[in-house]
Short mmCIF file of C-alpha atoms in Angstrom, two decimals:
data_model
loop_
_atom_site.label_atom_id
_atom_site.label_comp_id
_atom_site.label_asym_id
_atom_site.label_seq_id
_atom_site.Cartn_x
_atom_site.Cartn_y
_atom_site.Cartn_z
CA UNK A 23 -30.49 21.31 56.66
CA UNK A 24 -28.38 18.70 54.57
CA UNK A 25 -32.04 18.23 52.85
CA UNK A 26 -32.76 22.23 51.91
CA UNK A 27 -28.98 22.28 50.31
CA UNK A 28 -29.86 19.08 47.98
CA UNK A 29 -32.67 20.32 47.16
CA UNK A 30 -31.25 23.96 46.40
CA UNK A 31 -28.72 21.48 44.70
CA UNK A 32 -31.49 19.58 42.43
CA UNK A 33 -33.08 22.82 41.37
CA UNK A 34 -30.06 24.67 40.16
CA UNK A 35 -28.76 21.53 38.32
CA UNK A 36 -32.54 21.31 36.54
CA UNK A 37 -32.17 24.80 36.14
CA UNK A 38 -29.23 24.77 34.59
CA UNK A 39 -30.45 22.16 31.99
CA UNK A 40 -33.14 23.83 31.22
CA UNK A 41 -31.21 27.12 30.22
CA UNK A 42 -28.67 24.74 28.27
CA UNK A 43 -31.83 23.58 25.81
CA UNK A 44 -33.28 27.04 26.01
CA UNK A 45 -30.00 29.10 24.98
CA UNK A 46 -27.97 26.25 23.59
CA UNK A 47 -26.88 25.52 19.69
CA UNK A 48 -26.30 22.35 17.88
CA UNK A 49 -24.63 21.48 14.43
CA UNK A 50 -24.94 18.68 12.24
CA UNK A 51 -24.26 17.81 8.65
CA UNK A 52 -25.77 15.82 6.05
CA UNK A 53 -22.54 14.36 4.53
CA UNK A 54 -19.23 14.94 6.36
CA UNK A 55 -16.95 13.33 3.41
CA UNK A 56 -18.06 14.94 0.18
CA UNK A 57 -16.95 13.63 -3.34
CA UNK A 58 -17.56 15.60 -6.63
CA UNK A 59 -15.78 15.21 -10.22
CA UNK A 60 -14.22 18.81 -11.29
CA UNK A 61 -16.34 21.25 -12.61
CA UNK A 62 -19.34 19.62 -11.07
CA UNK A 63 -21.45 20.58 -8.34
CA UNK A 64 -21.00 19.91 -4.48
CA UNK A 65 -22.95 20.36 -1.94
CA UNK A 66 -21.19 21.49 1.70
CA UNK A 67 -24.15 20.70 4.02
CA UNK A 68 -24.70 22.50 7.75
CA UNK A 69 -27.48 22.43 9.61
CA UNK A 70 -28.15 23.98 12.44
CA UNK A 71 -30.78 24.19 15.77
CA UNK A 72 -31.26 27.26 18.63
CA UNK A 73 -32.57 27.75 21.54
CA UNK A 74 -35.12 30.54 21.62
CA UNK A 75 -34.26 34.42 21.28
CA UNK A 76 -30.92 33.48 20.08
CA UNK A 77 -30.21 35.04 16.60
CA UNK A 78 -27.38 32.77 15.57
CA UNK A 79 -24.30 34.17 13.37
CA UNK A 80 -23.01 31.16 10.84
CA UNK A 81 -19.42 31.46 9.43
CA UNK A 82 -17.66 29.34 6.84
CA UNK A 83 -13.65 28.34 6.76
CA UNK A 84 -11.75 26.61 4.71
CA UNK A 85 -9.12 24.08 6.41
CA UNK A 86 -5.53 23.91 4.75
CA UNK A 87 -2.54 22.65 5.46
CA UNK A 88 -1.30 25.80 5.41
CA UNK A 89 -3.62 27.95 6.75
CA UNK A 90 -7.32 28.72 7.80
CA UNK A 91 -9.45 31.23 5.70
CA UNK A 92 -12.69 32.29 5.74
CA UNK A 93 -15.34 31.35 2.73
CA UNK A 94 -18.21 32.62 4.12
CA UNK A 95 -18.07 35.93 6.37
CA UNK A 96 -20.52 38.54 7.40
CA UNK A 97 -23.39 37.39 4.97
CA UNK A 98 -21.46 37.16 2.51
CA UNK A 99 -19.33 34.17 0.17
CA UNK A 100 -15.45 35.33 -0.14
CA UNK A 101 -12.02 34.30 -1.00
CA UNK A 102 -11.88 30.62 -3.37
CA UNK A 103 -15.67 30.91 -3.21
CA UNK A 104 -16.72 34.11 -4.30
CA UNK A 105 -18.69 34.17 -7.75
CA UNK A 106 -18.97 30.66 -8.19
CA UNK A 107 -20.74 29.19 -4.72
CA UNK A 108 -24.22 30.14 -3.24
CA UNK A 109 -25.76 30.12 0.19
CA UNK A 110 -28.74 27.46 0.66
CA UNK A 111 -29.95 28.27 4.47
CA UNK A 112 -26.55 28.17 6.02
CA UNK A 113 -25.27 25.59 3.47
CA UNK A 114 -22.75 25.51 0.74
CA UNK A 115 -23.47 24.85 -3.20
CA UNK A 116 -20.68 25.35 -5.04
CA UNK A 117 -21.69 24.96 -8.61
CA UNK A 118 -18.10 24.41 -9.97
CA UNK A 119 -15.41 22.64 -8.13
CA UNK A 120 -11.78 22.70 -8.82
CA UNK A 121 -9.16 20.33 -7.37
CA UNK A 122 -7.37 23.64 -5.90
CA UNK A 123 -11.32 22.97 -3.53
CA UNK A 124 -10.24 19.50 -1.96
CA UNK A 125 -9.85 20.28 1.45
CA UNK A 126 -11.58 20.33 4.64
CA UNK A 127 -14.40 22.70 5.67
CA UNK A 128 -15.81 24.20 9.06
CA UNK A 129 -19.11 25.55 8.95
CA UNK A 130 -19.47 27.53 12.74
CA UNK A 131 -22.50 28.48 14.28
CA UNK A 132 -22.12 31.00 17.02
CA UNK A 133 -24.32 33.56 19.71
CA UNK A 134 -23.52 35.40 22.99
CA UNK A 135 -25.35 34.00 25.33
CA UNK A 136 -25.79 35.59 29.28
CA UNK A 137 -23.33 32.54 29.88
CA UNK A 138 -20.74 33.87 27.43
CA UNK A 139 -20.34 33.28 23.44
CA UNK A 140 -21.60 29.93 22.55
CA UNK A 141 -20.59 27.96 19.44
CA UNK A 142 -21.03 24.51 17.78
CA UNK A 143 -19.40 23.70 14.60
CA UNK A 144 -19.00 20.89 12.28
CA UNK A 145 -16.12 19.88 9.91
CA UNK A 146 -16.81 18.62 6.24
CA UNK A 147 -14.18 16.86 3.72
CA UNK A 148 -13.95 17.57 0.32
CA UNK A 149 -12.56 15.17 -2.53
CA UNK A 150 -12.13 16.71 -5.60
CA UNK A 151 -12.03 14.16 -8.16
CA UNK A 152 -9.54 14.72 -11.39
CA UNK A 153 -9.01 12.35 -14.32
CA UNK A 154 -5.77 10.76 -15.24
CA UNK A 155 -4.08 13.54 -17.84
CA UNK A 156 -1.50 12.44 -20.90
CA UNK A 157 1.18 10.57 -18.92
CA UNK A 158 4.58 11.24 -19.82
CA UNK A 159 6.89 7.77 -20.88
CA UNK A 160 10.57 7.80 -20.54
CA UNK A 161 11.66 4.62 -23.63
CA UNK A 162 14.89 4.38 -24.71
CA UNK A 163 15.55 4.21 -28.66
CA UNK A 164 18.48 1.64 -28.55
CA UNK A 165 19.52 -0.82 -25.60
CA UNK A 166 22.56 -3.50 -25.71
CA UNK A 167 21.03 -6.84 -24.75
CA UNK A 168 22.01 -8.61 -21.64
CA UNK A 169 21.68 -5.12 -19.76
CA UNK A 170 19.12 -3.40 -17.25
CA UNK A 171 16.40 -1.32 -19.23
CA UNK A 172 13.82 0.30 -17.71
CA UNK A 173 10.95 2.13 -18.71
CA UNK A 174 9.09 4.78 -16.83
CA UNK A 175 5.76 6.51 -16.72
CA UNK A 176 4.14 9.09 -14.90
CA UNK A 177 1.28 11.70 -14.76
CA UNK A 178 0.69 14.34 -11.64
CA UNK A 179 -2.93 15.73 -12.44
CA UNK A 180 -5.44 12.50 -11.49
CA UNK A 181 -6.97 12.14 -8.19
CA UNK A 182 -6.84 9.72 -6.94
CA UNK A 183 -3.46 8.73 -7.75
CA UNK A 184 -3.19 6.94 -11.20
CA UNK A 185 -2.29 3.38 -12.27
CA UNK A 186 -0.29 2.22 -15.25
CA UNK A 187 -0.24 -0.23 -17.93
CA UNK A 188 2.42 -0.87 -20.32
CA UNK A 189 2.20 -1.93 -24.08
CA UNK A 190 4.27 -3.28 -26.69
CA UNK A 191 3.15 -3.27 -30.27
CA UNK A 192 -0.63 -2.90 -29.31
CA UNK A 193 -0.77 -5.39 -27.09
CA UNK A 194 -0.97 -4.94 -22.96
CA UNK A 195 1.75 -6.51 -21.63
CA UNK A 196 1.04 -9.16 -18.17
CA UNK A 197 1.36 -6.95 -14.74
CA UNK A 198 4.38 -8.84 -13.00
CA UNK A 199 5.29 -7.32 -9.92
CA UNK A 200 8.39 -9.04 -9.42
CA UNK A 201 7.91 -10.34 -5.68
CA UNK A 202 9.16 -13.49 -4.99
CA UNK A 203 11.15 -15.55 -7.01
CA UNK A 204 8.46 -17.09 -8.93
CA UNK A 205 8.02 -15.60 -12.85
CA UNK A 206 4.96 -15.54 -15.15
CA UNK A 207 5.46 -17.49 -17.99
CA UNK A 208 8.72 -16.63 -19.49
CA UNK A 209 8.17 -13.41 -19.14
CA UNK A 210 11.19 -11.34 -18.55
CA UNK A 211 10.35 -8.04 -17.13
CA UNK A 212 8.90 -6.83 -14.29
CA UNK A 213 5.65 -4.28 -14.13
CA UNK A 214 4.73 -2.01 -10.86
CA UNK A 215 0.91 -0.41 -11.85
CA UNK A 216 1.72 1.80 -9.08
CA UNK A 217 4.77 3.42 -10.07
CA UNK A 218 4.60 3.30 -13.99
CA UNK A 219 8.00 1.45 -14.13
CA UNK A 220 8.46 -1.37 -16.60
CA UNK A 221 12.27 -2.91 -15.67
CA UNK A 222 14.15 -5.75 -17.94
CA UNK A 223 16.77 -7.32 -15.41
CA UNK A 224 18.00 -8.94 -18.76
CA UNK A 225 16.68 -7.29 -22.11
CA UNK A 226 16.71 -9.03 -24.58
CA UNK A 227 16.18 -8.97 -28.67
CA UNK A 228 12.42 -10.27 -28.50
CA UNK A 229 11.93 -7.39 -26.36
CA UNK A 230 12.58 -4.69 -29.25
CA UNK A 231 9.18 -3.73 -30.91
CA UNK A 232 6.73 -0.04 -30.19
CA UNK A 233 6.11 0.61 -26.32
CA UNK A 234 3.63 3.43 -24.88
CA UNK A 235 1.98 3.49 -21.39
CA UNK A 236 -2.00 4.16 -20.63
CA UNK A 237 -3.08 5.94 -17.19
CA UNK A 238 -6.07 5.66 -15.65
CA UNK A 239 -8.22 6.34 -12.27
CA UNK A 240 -11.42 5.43 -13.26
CA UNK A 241 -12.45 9.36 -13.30
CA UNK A 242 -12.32 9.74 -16.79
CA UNK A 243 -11.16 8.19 -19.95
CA UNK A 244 -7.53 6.09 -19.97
CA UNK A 245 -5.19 8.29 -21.52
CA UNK A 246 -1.79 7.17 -22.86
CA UNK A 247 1.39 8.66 -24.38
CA UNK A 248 2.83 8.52 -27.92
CA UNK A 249 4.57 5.05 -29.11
CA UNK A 250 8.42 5.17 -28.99
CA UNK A 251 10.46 2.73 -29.86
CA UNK A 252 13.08 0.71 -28.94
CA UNK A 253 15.72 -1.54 -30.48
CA UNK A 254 17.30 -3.91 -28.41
CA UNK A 255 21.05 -5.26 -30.11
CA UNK A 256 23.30 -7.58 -29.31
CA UNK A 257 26.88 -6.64 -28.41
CA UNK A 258 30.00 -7.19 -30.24
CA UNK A 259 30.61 -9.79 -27.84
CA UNK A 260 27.58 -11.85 -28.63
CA UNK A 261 27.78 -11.19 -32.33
CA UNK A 262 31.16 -12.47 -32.88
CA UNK A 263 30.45 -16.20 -30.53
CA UNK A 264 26.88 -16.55 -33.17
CA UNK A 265 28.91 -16.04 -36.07
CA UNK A 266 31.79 -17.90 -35.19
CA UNK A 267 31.87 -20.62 -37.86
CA UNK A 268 33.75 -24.32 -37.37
CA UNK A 269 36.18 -24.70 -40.41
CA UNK A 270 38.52 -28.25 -40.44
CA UNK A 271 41.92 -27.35 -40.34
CA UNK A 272 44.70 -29.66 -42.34
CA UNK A 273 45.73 -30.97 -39.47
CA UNK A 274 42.17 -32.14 -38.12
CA UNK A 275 41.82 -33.46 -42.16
CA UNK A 276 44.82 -35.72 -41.75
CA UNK A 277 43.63 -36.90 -38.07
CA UNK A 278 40.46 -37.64 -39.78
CA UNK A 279 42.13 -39.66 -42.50
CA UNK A 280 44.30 -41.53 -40.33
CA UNK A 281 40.90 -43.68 -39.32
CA UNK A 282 40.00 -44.36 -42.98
CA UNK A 283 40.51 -48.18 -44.15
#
């Protein structure tokens, strides 16, 4: 008896696998992290196998962070898509990207089954890659030496995220990132690529000449601001101790005198 109910056992289990491979669906993808430049092509791949009979129905959606919308519904491209994408098998080409595209993408592959609705799906990032635009430089025109100056630039379009370079009178200036208490040279600033900021702890005259700042994230040409400049002075303080002049008094001429033979 305990014999007849594993072997009922065996044959519904080898039954049961052979109905999964004849009515089951799988999904795979070609690339599941995407890259394109804007405006370029990109290619969302999904591929997909069936078991036999089943007429699969594929359906596209696009994964915000706000919210989940369909791309590709009923046959047909909708929504960001529509006009500017085209349906290769139950792929994606879209023949235009824009950065508002960088996102993530579920291409799902369903069928009822006599077990119930079956799907597979598959999930595929997109990077939209944007070059650096015009950065915008904060320099100011005048600055009393001896203070904290600090410079700042900063462009929102690139993706990735930008770095910056600083220069003064044509010339790039050393990155100094200001960790630790060791300096470059005698340099007297300190330089964060990241950020964009250029900080003087202690500006100083030698530090007046023509600044502008150059973004850049390798998508692209560099692209830099207009030159601004600024004019470090001293203050009255420091004017009146460097022209402060020695002048021998009568009294010092006579104490002088005194030691003549």
């Amino acid at each position: 008896m305990a014999s007849r109910s594993l072997l009922l056992l065996l044959l519904g289990t080898l039954g049961a696998l052979c109905y999964h491979k004849a009515y089951g669906i799988s999904v795979k993808t070609d690339n599941q992290h995407v890259t394109a430049k804007e405006f370029q092509e990109a290619m969302l791949s999904c591929k997909y196998s069936a078991g036999k009979g089943i007429i699969p129905r594929v359906e596209w959606k696009k994964l915000s962070s706000r919210d989940v919308s369909f791309v590709y519904y009923k046959g047909d491209l909708v929504g960001d898509l529509k006009g500017r994408a085209e349906m290769i098998d139950s792929s994606i080409r879209i023949r235009n990207v824009t950065r508002k595209d960088s996102a993530r993408y579920r291409c799902e592959v369903s069928a009822p089954t006599e077990r119930g609705q079956n799907l597979a799906e598959t999930i595929i990032t997109l990077t939209v890659l944007v070059a650096s635009a015009a950065p915008s430089c904060e320099v100011p025109s005048s600055a009393m030496s001896g203070t904290v100056v600090q410079l700042s630039c900063k462009e929102n379009e690139g993706s990735p995220a930008s770095e910056y370079k600083w220069y003064r009178n044509g010339v790039a200036l050393l990155e100094n990132t200001g960790t630790g208490s060791a300096k470059i040279g005698n340099i007297s600033y300190t330089m964060n690529k990241k950020t964009g900021t250029l900080l003087f702890n202690t500006v100083s005259k030698k530090d007046t000449g023509e600044y502008y700042c150059e973004a850049s994230n390798g998508i692209g040409l560099p692209q830099k601001c207009s030159v601004k400049r600024m004019q470090v002075e001293e203050s009255s303080s420091q004017k009146k101790s460097s022209d402060y002049k020695y002048t021998p008094s009568e009294k010092d001429f006579k104490h002088t005198k005194s030691f003549v033979i």
